[in-house]
mmCIF file of C-alpha atoms in Angstrom:
data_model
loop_
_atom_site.group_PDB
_atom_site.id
_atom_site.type_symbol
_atom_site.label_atom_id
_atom_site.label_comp_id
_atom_site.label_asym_id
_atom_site.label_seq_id
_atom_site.Cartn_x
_atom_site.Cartn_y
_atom_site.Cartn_z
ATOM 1 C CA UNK A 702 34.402 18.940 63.947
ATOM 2 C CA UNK A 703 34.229 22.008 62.244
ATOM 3 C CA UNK A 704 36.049 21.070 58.935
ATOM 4 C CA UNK A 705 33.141 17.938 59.371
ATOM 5 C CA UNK A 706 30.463 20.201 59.169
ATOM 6 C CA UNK A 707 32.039 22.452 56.443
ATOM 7 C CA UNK A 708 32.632 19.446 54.323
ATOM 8 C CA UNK A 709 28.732 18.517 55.009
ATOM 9 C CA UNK A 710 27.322 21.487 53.815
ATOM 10 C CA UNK A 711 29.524 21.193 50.936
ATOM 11 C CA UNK A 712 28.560 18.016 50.062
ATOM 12 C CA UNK A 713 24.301 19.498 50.230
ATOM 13 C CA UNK A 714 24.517 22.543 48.479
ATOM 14 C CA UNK A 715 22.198 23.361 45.897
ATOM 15 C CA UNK A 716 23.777 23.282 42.257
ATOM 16 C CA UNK A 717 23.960 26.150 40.407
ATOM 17 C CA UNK A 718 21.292 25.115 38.038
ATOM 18 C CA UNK A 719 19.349 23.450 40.227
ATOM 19 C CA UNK A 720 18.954 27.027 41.890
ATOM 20 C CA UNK A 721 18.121 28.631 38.614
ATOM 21 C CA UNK A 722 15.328 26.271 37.980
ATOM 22 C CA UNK A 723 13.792 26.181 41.312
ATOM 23 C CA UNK A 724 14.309 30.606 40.855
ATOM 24 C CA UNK A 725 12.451 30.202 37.205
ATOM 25 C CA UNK A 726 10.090 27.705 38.448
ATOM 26 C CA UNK A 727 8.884 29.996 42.029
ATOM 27 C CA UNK A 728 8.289 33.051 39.161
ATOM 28 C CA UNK A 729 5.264 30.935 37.162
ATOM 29 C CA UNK A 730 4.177 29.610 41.363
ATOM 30 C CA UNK A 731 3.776 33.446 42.123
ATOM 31 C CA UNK A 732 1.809 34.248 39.050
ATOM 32 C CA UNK A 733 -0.520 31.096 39.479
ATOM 33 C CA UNK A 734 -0.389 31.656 43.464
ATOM 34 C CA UNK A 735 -2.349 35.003 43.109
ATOM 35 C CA UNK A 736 -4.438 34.773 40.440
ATOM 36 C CA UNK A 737 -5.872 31.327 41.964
ATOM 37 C CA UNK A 738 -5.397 32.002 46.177
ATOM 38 C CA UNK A 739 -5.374 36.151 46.396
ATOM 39 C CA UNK A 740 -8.862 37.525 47.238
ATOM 40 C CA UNK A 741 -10.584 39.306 44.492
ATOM 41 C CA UNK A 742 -10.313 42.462 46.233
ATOM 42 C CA UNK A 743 -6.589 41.994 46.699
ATOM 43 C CA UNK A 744 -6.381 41.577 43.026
ATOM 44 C CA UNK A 745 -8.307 44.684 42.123
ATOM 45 C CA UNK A 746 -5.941 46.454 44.090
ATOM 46 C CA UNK A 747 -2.890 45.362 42.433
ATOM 47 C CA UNK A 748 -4.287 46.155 38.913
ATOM 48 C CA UNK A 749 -3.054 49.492 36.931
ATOM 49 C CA UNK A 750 -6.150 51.721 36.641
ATOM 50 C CA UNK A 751 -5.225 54.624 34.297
ATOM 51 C CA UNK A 752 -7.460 56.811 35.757
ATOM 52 C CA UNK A 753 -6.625 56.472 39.619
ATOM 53 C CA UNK A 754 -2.741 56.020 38.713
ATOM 54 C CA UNK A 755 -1.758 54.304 41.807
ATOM 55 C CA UNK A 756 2.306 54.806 41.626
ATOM 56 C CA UNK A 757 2.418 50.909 42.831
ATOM 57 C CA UNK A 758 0.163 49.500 40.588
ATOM 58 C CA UNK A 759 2.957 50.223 37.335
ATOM 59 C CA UNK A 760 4.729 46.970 38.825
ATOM 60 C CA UNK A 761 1.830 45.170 40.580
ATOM 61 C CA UNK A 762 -0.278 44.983 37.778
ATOM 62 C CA UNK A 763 1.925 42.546 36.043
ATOM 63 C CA UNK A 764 1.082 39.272 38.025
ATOM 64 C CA UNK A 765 -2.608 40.311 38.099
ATOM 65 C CA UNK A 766 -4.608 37.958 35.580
ATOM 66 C CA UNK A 767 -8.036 38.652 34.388
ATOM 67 C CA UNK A 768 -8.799 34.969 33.642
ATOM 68 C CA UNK A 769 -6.900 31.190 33.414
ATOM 69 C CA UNK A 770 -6.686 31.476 29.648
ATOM 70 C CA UNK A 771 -4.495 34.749 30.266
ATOM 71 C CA UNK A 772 -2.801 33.125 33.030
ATOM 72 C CA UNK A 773 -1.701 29.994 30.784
ATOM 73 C CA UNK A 774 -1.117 31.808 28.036
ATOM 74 C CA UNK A 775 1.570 33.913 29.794
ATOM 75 C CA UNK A 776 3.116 31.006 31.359
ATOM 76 C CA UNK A 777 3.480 29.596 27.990
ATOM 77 C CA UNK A 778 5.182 32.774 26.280
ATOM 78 C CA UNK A 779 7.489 32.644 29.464
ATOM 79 C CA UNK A 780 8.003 29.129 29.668
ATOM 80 C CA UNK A 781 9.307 29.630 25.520
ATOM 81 C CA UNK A 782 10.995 32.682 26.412
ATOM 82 C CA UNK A 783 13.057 31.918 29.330
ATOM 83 C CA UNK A 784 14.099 28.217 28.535
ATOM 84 C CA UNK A 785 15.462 28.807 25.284
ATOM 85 C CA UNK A 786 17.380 32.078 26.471
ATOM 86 C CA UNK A 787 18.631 29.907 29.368
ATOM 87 C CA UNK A 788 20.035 27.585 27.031
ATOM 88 C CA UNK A 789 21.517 29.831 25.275
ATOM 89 C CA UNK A 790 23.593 30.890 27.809
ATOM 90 C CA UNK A 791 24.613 27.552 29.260
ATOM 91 C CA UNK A 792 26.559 26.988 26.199
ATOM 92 C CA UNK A 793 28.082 30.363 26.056
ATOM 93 C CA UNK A 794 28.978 31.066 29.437
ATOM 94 C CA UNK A 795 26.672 33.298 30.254
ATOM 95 C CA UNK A 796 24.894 32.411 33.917
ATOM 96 C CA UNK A 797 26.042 35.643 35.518
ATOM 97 C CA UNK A 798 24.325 37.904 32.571
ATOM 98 C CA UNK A 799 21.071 35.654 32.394
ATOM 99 C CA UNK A 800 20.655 35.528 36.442
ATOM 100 C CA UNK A 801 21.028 39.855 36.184
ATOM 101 C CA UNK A 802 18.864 40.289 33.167
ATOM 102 C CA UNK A 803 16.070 38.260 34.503
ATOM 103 C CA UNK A 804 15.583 39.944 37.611
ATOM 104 C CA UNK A 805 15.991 43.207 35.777
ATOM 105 C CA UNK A 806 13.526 42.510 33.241
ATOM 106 C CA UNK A 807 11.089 40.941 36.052
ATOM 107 C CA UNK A 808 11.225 44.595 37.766
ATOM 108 C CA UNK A 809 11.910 47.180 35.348
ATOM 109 C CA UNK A 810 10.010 46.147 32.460
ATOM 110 C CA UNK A 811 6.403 46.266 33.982
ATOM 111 C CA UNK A 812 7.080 49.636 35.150
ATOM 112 C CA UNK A 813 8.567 50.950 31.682
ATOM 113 C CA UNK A 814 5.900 48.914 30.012
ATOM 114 C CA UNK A 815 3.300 50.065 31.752
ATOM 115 C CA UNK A 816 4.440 53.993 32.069
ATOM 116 C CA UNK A 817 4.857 53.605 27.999
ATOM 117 C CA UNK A 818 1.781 52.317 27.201
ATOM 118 C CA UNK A 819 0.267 54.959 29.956
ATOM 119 C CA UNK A 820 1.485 58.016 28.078
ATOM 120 C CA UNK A 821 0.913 56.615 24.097
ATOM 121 C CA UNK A 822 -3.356 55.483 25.343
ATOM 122 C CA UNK A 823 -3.469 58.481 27.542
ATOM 123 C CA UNK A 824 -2.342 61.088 24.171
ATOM 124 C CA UNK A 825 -3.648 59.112 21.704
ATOM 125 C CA UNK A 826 -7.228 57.966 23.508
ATOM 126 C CA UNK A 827 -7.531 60.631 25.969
ATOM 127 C CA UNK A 828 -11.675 59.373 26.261
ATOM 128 C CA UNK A 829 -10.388 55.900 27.453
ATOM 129 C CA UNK A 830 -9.483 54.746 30.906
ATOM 130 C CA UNK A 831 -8.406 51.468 30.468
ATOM 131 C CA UNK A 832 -7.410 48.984 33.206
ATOM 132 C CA UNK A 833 -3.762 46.989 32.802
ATOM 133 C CA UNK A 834 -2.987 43.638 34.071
ATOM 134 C CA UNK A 835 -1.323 40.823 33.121
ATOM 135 C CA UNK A 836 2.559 39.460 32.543
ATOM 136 C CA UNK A 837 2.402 39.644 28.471
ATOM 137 C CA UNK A 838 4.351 42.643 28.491
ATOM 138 C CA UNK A 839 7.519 41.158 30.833
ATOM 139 C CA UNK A 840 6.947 38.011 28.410
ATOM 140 C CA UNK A 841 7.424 40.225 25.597
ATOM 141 C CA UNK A 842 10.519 41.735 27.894
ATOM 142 C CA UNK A 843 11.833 38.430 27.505
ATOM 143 C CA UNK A 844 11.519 37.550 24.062
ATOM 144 C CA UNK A 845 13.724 40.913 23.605
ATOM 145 C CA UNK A 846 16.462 39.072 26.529
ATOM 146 C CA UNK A 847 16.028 35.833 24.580
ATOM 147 C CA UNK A 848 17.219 37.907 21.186
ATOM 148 C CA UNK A 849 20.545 39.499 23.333
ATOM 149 C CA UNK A 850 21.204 35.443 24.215
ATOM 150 C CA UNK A 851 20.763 34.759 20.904
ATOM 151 C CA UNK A 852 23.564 37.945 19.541
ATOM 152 C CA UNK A 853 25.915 36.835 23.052
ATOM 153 C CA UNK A 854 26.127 33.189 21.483
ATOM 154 C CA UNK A 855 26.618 33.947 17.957
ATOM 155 C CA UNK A 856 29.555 36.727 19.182
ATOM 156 C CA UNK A 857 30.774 34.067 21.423
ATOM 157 C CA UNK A 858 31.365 31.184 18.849
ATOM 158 C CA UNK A 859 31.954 33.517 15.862
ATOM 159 C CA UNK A 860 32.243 37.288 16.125
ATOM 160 C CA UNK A 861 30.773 40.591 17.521
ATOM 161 C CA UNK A 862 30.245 42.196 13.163
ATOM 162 C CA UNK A 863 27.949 38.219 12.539
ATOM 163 C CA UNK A 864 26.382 38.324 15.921
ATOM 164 C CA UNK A 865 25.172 41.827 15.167
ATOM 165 C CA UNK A 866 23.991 40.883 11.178
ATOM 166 C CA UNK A 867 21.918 37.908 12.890
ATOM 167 C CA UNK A 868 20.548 39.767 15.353
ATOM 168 C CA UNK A 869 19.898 42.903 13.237
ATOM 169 C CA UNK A 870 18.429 40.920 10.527
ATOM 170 C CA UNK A 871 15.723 39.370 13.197
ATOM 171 C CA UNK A 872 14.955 42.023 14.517
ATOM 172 C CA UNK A 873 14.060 43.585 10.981
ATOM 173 C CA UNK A 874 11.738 39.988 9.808
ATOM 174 C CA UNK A 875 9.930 40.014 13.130
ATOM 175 C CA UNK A 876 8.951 43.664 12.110
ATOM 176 C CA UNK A 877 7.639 42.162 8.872
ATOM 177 C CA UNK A 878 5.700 39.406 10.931
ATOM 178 C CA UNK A 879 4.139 42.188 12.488
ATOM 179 C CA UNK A 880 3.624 44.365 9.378
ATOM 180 C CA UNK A 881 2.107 41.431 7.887
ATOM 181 C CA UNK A 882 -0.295 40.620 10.492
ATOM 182 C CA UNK A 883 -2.052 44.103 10.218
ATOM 183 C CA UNK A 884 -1.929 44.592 7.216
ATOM 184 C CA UNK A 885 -2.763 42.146 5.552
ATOM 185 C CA UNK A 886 -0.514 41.162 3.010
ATOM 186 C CA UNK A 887 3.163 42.330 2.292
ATOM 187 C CA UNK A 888 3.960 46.019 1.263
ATOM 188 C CA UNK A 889 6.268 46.951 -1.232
ATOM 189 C CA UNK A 890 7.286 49.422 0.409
ATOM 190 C CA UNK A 891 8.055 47.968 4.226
ATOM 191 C CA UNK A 892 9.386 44.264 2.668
ATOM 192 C CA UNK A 893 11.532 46.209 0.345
ATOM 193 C CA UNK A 894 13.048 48.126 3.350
ATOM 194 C CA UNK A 895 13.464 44.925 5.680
ATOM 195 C CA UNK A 896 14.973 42.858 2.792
ATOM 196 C CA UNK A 897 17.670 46.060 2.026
ATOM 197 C CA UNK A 898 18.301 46.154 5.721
ATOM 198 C CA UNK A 899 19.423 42.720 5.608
ATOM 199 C CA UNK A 900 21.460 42.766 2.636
ATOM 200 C CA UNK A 901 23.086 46.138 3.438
ATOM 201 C CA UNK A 902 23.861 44.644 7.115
ATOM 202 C CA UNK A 903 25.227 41.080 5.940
ATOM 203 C CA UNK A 904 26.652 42.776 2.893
ATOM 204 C CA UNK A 905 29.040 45.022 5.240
ATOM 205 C CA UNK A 906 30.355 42.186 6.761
ATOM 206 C CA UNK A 907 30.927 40.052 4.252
ATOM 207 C CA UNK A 908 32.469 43.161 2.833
ATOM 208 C CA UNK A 909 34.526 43.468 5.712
ATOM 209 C CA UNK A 910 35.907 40.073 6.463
ATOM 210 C CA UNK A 911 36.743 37.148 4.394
ATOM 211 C CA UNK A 912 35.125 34.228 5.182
ATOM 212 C CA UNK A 913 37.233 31.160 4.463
ATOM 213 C CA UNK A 914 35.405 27.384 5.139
ATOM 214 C CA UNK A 915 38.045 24.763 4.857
ATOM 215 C CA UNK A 916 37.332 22.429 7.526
ATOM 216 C CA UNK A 917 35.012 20.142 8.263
ATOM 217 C CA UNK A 918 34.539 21.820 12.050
ATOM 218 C CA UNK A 919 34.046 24.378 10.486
ATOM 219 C CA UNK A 920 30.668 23.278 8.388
ATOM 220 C CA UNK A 921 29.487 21.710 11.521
ATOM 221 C CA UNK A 922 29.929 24.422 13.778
ATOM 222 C CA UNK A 923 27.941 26.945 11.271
ATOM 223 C CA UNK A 924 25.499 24.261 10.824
ATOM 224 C CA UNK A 925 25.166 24.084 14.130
ATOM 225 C CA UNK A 926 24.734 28.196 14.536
ATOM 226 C CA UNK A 927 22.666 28.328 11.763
ATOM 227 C CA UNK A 928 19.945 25.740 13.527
ATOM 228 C CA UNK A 929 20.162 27.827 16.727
ATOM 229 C CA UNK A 930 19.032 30.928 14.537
ATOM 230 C CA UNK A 931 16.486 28.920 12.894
ATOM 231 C CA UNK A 932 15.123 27.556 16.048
ATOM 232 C CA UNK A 933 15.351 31.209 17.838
ATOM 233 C CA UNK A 934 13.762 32.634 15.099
ATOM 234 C CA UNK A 935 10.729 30.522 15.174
ATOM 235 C CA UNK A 936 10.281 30.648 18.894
ATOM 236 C CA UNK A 937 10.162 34.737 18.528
ATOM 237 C CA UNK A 938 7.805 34.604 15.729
ATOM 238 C CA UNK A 939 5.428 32.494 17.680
ATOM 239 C CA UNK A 940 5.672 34.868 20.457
ATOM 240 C CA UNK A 941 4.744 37.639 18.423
ATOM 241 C CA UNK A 942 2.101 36.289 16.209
ATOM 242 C CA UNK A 943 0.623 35.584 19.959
ATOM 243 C CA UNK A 944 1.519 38.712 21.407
ATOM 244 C CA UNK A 945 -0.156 40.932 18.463
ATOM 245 C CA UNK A 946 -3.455 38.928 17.678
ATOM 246 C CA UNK A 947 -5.066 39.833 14.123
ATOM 247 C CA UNK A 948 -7.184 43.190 14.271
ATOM 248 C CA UNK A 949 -10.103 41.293 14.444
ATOM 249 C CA UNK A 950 -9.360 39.720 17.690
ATOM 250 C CA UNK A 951 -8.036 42.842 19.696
ATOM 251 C CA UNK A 952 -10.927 42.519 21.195
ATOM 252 C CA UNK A 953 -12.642 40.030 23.051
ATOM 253 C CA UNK A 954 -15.143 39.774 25.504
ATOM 254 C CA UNK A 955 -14.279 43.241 26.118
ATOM 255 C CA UNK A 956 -10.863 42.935 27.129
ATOM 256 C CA UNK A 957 -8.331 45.056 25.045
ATOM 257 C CA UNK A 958 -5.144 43.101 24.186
ATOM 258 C CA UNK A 959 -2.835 45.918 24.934
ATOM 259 C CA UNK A 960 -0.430 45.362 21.521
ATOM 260 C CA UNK A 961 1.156 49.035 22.518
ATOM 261 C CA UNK A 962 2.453 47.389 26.103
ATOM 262 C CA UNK A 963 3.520 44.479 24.508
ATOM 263 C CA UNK A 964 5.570 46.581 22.216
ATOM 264 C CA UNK A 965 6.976 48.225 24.550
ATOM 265 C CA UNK A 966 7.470 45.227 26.400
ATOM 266 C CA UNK A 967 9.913 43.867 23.635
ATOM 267 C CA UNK A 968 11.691 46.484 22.932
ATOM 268 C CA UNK A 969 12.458 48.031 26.858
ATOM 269 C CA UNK A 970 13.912 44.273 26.952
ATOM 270 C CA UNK A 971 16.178 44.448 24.721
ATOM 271 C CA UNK A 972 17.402 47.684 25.948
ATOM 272 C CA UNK A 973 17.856 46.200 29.445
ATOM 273 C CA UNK A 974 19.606 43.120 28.520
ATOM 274 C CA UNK A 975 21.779 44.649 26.007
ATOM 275 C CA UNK A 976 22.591 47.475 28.960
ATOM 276 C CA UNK A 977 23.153 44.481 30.986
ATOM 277 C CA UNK A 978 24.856 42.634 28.244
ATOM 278 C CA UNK A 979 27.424 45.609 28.172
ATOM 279 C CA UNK A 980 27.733 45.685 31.995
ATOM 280 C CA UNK A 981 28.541 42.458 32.384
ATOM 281 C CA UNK A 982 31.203 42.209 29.514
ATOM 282 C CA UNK A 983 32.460 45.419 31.332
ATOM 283 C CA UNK A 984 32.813 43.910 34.631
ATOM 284 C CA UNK A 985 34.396 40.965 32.739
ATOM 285 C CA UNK A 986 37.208 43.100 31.306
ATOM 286 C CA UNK A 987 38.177 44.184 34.232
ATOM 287 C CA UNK A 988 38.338 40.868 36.460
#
């Protein structure tokens, strides 16, 4: 009887990506949940007001939406961000280090976000006493995870010296994008320093390692690698055109869009999936 049941719940239990998806899919319910269902006084209460700097708020204020066009935008960012970092990982053996980084990202990065961004409006506009809400900067969190996916893979199906050239190198070009936006046009002087950080970077490891293609698995699998980048690449650069609007549009209707959060966003994400990153192929090493 026993073994019976044992083999029944082995027969029903969830898959392991069935569990991710439904875990992905409850995230974008929650955020949709409250800004539709919670009272508006509930709401207010969750938002980050700089100048009553309610300790809670610094994570709360993240799934607080000021109206459905920041809702769905959010959900689209996210819905970009986290499938294409969960694919990544499904073809590099990387489940464990997604399912960590995700939650880590969902509850540090509003906090860091929001304690940056606190500190850089609060020294640099000390008149202002803005109110923060909104999931932009944990989408920007995970455009920095979906970058780390991006260096795992490469370093998985090539090497650690090309994963860190790719990942390096888009890094630098989404700093253009941004450079660009504001200012209007390329600068000599910040194009000629992201264009020498690329050469430099792939120039090392050229340097360092030679490359020999004399197989036809070997075109295909690059080919393959190099539309992953490609695709990657243009996924992040429509999250950041989104994420830092032209100067013009910074504000609207008088909301602020926060570009020094969503900054912050990106990069505390990439410091807590790479820390992640590192714990996990720690834990690895040791197994």
């Amino acid at each position: 009887m026993t073994t019976d049941i044992m083999r029944f719940e082995a027969d029903f239990e969830t898959p392991p990506a069935l569990q991710d998806f439904i875990g992905l899919i409850a995230i974008a319910a929650l955020l949709a949940a409250i800004h539709f269902f919670a009272p508006t006084s509930l709401k207010e209460a969750l938002v980050f007001d700089y100048a009553q700097f309610r300790v809670y708020t610094l994570f709360t204020a993240a799934f607080v939406h000021a109206s459905n066009t920041h809702l769905y935008g959010n959900l689209l960012g996210y819905a970009l961000t986290i499938v294409y970092a969960y694919a990544l990982c499904l073809h590099s053996d990387g489940f464990r280090w997604f399912r960590r980084t995700t939650i880590a990202v969902l509850i540090a990065v509003p906090i860091l976000t929001n304690l940056t961004s606190y500190v850089i409006i609060s020294s640099q506009y000390p008149a202002s006493n803005p109110v923060s809400r909104g999931f932009s900067g944990v989408v920007a969190g995970f455009g920095g995870m979906l970058l780390v996916a991006l260096y795992r893979f490469i370093r998985l199906k090539f090497n650690k010296d090309l994963a860190w050239a790719v990942g390096l190198s888009l890094f630098l070009l989404l700093m253009q994008l941004i450079d660009l936006r504001y200012a209007g046009g390329l600068r000599l002087s910040v194009t000629g320093l992201v264009l020498l950080g690329i050469v430099l970077v792939f120039g090392q490891y050229l340097y360092q390692r030679d490359i020999v293609i004399d197989e036809r698995a070997d075109i295909e699998r690059i080919g393959i690698a190099a539309g992953v980048v490609v695709l990657v690449g243009v996924v992040l650069a429509v999250l950041v055109l989104g994420l830092f609007p032209q100067a013009e549009a910074l504000v609207e209707d008088g909301q602020f869009t926060n570009v020094f959060a969503h900054a912050a966003g990106f990069l505390w994400g990439l410091v807590t999936s790479s820390a992640l990153f590192m714990f996990t192929e720690g834990l690895q090493e040791v197994e």
